[in-house]
Short mmCIF file of C-alpha atoms and ligand atoms in Angstrom, two decimals:
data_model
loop_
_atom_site.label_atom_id
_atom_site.label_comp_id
_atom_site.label_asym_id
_atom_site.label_seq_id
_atom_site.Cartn_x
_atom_site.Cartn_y
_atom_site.Cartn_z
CA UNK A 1 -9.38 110.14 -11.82
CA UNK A 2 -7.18 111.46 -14.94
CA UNK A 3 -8.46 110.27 -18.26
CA UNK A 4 -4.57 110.29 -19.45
CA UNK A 5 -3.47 107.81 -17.22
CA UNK A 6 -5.68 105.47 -18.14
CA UNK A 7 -4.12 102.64 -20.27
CA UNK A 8 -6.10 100.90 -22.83
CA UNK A 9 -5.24 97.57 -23.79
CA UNK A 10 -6.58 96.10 -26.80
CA UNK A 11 -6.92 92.34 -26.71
CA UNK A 12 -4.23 91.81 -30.16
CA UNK A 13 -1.94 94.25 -28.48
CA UNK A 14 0.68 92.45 -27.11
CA UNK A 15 1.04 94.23 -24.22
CA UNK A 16 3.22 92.99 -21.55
CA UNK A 17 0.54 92.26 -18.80
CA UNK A 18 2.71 93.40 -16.06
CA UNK A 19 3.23 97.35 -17.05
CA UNK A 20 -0.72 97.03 -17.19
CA UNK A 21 -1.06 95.13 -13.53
CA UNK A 22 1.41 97.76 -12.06
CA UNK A 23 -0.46 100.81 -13.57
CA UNK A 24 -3.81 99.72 -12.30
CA UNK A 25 -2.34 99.33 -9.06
CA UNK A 26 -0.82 102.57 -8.69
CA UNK A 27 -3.91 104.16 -9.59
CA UNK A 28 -5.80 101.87 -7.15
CA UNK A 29 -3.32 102.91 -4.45
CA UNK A 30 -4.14 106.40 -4.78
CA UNK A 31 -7.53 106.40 -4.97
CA UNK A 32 -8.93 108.84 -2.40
CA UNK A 33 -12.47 107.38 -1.62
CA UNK A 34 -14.61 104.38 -1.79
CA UNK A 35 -16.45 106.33 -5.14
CA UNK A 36 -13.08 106.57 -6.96
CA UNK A 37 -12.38 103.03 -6.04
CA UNK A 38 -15.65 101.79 -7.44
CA UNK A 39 -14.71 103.65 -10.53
CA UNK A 40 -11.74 101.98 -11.05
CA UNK A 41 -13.57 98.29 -10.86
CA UNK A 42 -16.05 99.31 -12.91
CA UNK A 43 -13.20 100.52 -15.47
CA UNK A 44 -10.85 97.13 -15.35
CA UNK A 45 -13.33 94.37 -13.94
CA UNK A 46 -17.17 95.71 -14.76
CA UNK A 47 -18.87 94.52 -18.09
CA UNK A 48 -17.37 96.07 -20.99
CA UNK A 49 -14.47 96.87 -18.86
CA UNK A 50 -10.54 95.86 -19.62
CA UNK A 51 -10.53 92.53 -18.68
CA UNK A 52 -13.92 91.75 -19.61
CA UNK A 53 -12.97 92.97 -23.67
CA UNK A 54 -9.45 90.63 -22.67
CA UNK A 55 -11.47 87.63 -22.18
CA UNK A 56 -14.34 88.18 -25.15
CA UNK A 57 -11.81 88.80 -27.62
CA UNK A 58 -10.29 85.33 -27.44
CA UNK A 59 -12.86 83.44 -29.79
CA UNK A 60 -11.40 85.80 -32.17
CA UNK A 61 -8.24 85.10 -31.94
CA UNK A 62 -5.94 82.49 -33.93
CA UNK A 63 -6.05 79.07 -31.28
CA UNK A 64 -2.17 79.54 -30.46
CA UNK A 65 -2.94 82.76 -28.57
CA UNK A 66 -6.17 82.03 -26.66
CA UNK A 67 -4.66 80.23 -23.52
CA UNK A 68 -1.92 83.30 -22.93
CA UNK A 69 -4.61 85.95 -23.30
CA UNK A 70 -7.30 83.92 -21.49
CA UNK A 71 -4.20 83.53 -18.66
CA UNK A 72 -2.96 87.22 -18.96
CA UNK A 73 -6.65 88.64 -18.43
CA UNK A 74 -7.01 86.57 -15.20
CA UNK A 75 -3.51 87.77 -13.95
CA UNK A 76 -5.04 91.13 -14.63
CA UNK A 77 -8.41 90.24 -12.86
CA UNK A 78 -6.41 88.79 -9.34
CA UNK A 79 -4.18 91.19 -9.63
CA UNK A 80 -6.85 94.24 -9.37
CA UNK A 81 -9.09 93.02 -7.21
CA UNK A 82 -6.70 92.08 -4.76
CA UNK A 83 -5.12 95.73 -4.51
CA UNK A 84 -9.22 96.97 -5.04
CA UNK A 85 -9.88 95.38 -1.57
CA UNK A 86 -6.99 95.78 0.32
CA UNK A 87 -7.62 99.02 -0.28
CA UNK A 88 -11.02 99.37 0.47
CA UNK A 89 -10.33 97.92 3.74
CA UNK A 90 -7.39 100.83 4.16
CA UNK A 91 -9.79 103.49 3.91
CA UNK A 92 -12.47 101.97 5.78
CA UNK A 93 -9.60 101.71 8.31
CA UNK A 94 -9.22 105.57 8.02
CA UNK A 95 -12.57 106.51 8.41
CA UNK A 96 -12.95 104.61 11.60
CA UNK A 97 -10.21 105.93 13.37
CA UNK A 98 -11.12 109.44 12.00
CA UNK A 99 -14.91 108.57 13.78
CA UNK A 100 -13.03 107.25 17.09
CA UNK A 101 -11.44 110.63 17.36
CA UNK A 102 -7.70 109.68 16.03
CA UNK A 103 -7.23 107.53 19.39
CA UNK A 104 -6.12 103.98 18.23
CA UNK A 105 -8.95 101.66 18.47
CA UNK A 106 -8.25 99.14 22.10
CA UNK A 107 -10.33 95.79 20.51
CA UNK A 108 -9.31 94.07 23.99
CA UNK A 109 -11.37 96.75 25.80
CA UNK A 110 -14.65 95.95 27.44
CA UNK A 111 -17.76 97.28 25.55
CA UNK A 112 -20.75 99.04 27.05
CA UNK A 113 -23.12 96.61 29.18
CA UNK A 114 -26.36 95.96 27.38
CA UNK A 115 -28.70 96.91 30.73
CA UNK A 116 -31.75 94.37 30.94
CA UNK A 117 -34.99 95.93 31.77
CA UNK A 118 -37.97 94.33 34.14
CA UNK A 119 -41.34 94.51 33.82
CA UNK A 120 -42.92 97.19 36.32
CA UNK A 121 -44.61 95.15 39.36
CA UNK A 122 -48.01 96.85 38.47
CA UNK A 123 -47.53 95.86 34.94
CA UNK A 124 -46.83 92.54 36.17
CA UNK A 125 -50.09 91.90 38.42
CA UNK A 126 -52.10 93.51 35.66
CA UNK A 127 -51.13 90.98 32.86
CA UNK A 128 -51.57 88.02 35.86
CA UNK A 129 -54.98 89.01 36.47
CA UNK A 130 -55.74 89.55 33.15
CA UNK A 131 -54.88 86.19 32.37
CA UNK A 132 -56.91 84.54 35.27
CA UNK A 133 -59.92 86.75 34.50
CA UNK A 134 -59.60 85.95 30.53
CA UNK A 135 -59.75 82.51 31.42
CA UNK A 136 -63.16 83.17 33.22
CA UNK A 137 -64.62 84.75 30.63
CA UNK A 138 -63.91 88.13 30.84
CA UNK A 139 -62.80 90.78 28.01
CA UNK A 140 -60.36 93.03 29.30
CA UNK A 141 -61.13 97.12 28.48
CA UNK A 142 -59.91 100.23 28.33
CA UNK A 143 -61.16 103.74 28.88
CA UNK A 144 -59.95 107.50 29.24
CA UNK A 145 -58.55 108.96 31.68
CA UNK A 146 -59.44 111.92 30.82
CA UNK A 147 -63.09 111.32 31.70
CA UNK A 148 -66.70 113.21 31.46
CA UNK A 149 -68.25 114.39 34.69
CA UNK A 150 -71.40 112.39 33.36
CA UNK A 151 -69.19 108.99 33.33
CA UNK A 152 -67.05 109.81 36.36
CA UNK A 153 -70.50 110.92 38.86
CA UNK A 154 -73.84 111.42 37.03
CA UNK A 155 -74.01 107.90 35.49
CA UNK A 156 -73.18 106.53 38.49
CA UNK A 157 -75.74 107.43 40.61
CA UNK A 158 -73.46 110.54 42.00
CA UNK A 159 -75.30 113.79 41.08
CA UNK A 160 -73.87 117.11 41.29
CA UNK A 161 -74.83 117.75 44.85
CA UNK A 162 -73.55 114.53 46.28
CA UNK A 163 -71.46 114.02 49.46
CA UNK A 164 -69.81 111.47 47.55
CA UNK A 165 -68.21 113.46 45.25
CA UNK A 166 -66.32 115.57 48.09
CA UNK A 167 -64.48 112.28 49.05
CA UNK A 168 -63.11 111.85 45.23
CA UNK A 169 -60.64 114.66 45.43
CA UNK A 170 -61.35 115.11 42.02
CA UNK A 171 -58.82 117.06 39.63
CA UNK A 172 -61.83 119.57 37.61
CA UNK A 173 -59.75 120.09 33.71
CA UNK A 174 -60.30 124.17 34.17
CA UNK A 175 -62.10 125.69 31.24
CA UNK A 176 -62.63 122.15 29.61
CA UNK A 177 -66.21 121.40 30.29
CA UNK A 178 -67.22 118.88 32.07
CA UNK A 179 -63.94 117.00 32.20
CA UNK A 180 -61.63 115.35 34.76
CA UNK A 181 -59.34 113.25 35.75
CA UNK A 182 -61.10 110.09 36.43
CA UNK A 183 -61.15 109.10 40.20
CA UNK A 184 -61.99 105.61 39.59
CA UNK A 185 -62.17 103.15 36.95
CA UNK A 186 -65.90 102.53 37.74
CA UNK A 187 -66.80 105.10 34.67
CA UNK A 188 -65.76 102.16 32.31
CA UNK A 189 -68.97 100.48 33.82
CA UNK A 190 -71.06 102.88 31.99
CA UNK A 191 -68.83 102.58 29.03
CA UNK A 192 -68.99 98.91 28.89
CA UNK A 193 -72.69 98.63 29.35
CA UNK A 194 -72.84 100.95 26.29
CA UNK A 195 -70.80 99.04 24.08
CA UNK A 196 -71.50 95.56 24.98
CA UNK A 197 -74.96 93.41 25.42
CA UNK A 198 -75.71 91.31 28.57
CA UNK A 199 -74.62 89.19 29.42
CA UNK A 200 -71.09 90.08 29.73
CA UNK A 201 -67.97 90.03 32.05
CA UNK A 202 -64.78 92.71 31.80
CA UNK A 203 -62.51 94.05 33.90
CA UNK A 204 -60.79 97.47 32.97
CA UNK A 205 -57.24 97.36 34.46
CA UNK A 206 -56.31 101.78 34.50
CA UNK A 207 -54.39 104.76 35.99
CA UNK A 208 -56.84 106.91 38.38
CA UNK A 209 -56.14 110.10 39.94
CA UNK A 210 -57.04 111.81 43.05
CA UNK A 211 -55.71 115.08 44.80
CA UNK A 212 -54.57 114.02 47.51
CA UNK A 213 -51.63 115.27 50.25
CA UNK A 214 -49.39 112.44 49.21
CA UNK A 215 -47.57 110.14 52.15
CA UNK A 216 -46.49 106.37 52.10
CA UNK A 217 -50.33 105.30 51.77
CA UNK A 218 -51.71 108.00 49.49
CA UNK A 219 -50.58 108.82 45.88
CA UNK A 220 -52.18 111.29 43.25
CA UNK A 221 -52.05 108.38 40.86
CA UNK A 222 -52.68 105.28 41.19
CA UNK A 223 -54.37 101.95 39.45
CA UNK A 224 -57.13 100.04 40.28
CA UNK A 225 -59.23 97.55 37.91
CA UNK A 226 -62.61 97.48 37.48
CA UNK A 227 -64.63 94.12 37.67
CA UNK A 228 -68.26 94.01 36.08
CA UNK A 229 -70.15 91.35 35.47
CA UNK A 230 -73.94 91.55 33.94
CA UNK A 231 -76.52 88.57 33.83
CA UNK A 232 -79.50 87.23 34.57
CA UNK A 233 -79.94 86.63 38.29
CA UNK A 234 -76.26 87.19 38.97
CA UNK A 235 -76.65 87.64 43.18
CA UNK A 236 -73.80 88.04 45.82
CA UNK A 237 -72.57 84.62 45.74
CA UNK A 238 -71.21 84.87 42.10
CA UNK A 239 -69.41 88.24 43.67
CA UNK A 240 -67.82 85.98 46.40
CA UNK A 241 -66.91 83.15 44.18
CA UNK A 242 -65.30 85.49 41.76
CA UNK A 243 -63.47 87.23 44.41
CA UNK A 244 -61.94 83.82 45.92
CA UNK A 245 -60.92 82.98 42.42
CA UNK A 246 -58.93 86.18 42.42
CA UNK A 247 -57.24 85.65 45.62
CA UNK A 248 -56.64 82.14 44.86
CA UNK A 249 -54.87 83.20 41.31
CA UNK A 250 -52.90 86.41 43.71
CA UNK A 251 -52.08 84.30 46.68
CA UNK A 252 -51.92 80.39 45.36
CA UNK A 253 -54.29 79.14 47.72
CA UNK A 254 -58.04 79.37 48.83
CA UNK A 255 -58.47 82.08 51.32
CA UNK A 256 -61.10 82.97 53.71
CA UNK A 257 -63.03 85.96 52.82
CA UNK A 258 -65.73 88.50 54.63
CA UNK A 259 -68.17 90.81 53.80
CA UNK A 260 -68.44 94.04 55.71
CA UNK A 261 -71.05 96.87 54.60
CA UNK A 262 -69.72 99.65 52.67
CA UNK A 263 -70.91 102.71 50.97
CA UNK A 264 -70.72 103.80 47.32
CA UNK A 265 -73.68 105.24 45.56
CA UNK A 266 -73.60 103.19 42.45
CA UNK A 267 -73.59 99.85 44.27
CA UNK A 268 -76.96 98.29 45.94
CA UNK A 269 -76.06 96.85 48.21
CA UNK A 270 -72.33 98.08 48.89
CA UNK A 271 -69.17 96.15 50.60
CA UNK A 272 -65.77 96.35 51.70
CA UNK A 273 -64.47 92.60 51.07
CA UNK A 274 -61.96 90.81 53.21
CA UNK A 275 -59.58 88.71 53.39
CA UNK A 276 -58.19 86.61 56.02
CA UNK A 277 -54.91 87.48 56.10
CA UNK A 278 -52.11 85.57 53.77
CA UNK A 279 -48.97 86.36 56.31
CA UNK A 280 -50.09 85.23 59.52
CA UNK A 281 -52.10 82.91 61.77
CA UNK A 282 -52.91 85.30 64.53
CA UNK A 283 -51.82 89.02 63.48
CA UNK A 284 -48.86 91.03 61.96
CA UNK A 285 -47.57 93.84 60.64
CA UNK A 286 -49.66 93.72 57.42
CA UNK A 287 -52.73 93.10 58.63
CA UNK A 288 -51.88 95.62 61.31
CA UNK A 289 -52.14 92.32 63.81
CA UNK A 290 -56.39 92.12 63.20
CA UNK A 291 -55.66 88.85 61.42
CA UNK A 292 -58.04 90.28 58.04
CA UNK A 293 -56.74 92.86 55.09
CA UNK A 294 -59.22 95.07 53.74
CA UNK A 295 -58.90 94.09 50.16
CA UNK A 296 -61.20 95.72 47.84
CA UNK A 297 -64.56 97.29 47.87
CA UNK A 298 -67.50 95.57 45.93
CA UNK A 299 -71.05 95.34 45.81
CA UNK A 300 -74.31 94.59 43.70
CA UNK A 301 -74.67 97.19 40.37
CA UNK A 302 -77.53 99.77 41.63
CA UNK A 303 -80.04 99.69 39.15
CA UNK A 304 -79.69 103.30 37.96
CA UNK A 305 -76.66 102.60 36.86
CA UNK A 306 -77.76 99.99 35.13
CA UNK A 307 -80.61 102.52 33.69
CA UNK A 308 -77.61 105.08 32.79
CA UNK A 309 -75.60 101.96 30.45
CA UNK A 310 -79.11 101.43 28.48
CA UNK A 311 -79.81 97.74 30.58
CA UNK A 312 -83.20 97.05 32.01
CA UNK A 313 -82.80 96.82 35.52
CA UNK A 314 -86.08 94.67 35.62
CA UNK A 315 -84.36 92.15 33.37
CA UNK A 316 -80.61 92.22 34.42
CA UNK A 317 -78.74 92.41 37.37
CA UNK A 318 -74.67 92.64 37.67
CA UNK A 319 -71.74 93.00 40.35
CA UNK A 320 -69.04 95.77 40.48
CA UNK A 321 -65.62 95.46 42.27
CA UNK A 322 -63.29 97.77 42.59
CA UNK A 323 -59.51 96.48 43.37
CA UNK A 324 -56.73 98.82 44.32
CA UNK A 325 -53.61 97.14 42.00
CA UNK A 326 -51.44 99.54 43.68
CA UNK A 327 -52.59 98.03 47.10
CA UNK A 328 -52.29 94.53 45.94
CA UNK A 329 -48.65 95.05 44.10
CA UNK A 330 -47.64 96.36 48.30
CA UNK A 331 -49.37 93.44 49.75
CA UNK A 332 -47.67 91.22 47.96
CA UNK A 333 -43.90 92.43 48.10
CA UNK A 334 -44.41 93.83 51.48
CA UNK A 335 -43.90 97.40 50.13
CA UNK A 336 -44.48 100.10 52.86
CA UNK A 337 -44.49 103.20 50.49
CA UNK A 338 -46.65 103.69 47.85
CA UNK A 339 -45.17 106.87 46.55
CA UNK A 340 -41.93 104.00 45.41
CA UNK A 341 -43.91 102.47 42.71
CA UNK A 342 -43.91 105.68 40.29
CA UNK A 343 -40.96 107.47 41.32
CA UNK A 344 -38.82 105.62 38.91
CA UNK A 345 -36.24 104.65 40.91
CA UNK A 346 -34.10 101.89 39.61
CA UNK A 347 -32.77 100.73 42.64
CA UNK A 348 -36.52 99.88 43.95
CA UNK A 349 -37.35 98.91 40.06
CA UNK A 350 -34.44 96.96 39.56
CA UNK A 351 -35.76 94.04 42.56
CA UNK A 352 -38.76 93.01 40.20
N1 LIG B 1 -64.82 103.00 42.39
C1 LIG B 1 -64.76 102.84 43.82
C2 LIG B 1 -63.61 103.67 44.36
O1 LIG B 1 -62.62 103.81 43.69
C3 LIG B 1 -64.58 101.41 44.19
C4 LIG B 1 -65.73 100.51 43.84
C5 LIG B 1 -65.77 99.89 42.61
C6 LIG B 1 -66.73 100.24 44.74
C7 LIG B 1 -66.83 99.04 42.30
C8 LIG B 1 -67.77 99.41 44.45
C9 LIG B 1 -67.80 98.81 43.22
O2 LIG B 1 -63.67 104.18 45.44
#
């Protein structure tokens, strides 16, 4: 802004009030930015500024003139703000339709929908059971998934040479040591028995992986949670009372369950649980019309995996389950392909 044009006005000058009001308005008027306009307030309405030295000077000035200068100095003051905003709000004006490309700005038009989000089905389940297991007494854990060979086999009862380990598909993490991918969450076993003292309970909800040929019932990754439970004399019967608890939280209602005999190294002994089937009476499509669903496998902890957490197998004793959440998510909104639940598709994610 020009120094010349600016136009002093000393409080005894009797300046006629109007050839000030119009000056500071043309100058407002022009003013090419925001900056420039908060130079100008500063300059007529700041402290110190025109109107400001207007209104202090009046105390000195013989009584007769005070109420015209006081008046005069708030003409002044309306006057410039007034012109201050309105053009404030001009350029802002300018600016926006500058942003919006020149094109004039439609406020009738429609905006952009806000999209609302869902949590994923597995996410769902997880936090459900979480909340029924909390409520029995269980911490819920976490562990890698990048995982040591040691946690993933050798500690649990699955040494190098195993048969076992051939039905794990396992993904090897080349020229990393002794990593993988963890095939299971049962590794967390080991973990937890290292960082907690029995007795204890936890579950260890988790993404596994497996190499597998992938097709509507097999998926390279996957999620299962881990149940473990250490006390004194724990025996089968806690296992099956735990396990109707679970299906009672999943399903709303007691369910019949069976034990079958199932193999896993690191369980003594081993079972595939079942349950009568939550469907049908006498056989469907889900239970592939035999009435029971094969619903997770379970068994007592073998003591050498006890051994491997640091727990004295002659003192404690614990049970292990192992539940497929990927499995339980299909059961429960009849889903016949597993390969939907990580392909990200919103039209399946969008139904949950
Ligand atoms: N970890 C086993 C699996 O994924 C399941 C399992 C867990 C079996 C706990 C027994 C006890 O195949």
């Amino acid at each position: 802004m020009p120094c010349e044009e600016r136009i002093h006005l000393s409080p005894d000058e009797s300046q006629d009030a109007e050839a000030l009001i119009a000056a500071a308005l043309t100058r407002v008027k022009n003013a090419a930015d925001v900056e420039q306009l908060r130079v100008l307030e500063r300059e007529y309405l700041g402290a110190g500024g025109m109107v400001g030295a207007l209104l202090a000077s009046i105390p000195t000035l013989p009584p007769d003139q005070r109420k015209a200068t006081g008046q005069r100095a708030n003409r002044i003051k309306a006057a410039v703000e007034a012109a201050l905003a309105e053009r404030k709000t001009a350029l802002e004006d300018a600016a926006l339709e500058k942003e919006s490309g020149g094109g004039a700005f439609d406020a009738t038009l429609p905006g952009a929908r806000v999209e609302r989000g869902s949590l994923h089905p597995i996410t769902q389940v997880t936090r459900e059971l979480e909340d029924l297991f909390t409520s029995m007494g269980y911490v819920v854990l976490d562990g890698p998934e990048v995982e040591r060979d040691w946690y993933n086999f050798e500690a649990l009862n699955i040494p190098k040479d195993h048969p076992a380990r051939d039905a794990q598909d396992t993904f090897y993490c080349e020229g990393k040591g002794d990593l993988v991918l963890r095939t299971h969450t049962s590794p967390c076993q080991v973990r937890a028995m290292e960082t907690m003292k029995p007795p204890f309970r936890a579950i260890v909800p988790g993404k596994v992986f497996r190499q597998e040929t992938t097709d509507a019932s097999h998926e390279h990754t996957f999620h299962q949670m881990e149940g473990l439970v250490v006390g004194r004399d724990i025996s089968v019967g806690h296992l099956i009372g735990a396990m109707k608890t679970l299906l009672r939280g999943v399903f709303g209602r007691d369910i019949e369950v069976r034990l079958r005999p199932g193999y896993f190294p690191f369980v003594e002994p081993g079972f595939e649980l079942d349950a009568k089937c939550p469907f049908c009476k006498s056989g469907c499509s889900v239970c592939k019309q035999s009435t029971w669903i094969e619903l997770l496998p379970c068994g007592m902890v073998h003591p050498n995996v006890l051994k491997s957490g640091g727990i004295d197998p002659e003192h404690w004793s614990g049970f292990a389950f192992g539940l497929g959440l990927s499995r339980l998510v299909m059961l429960r909104h009849k889903i016949d392909d597993v390969r939907h639940l990580l392909a990200g598709d919103l039209r399946f994610l969008e139904q949950f």
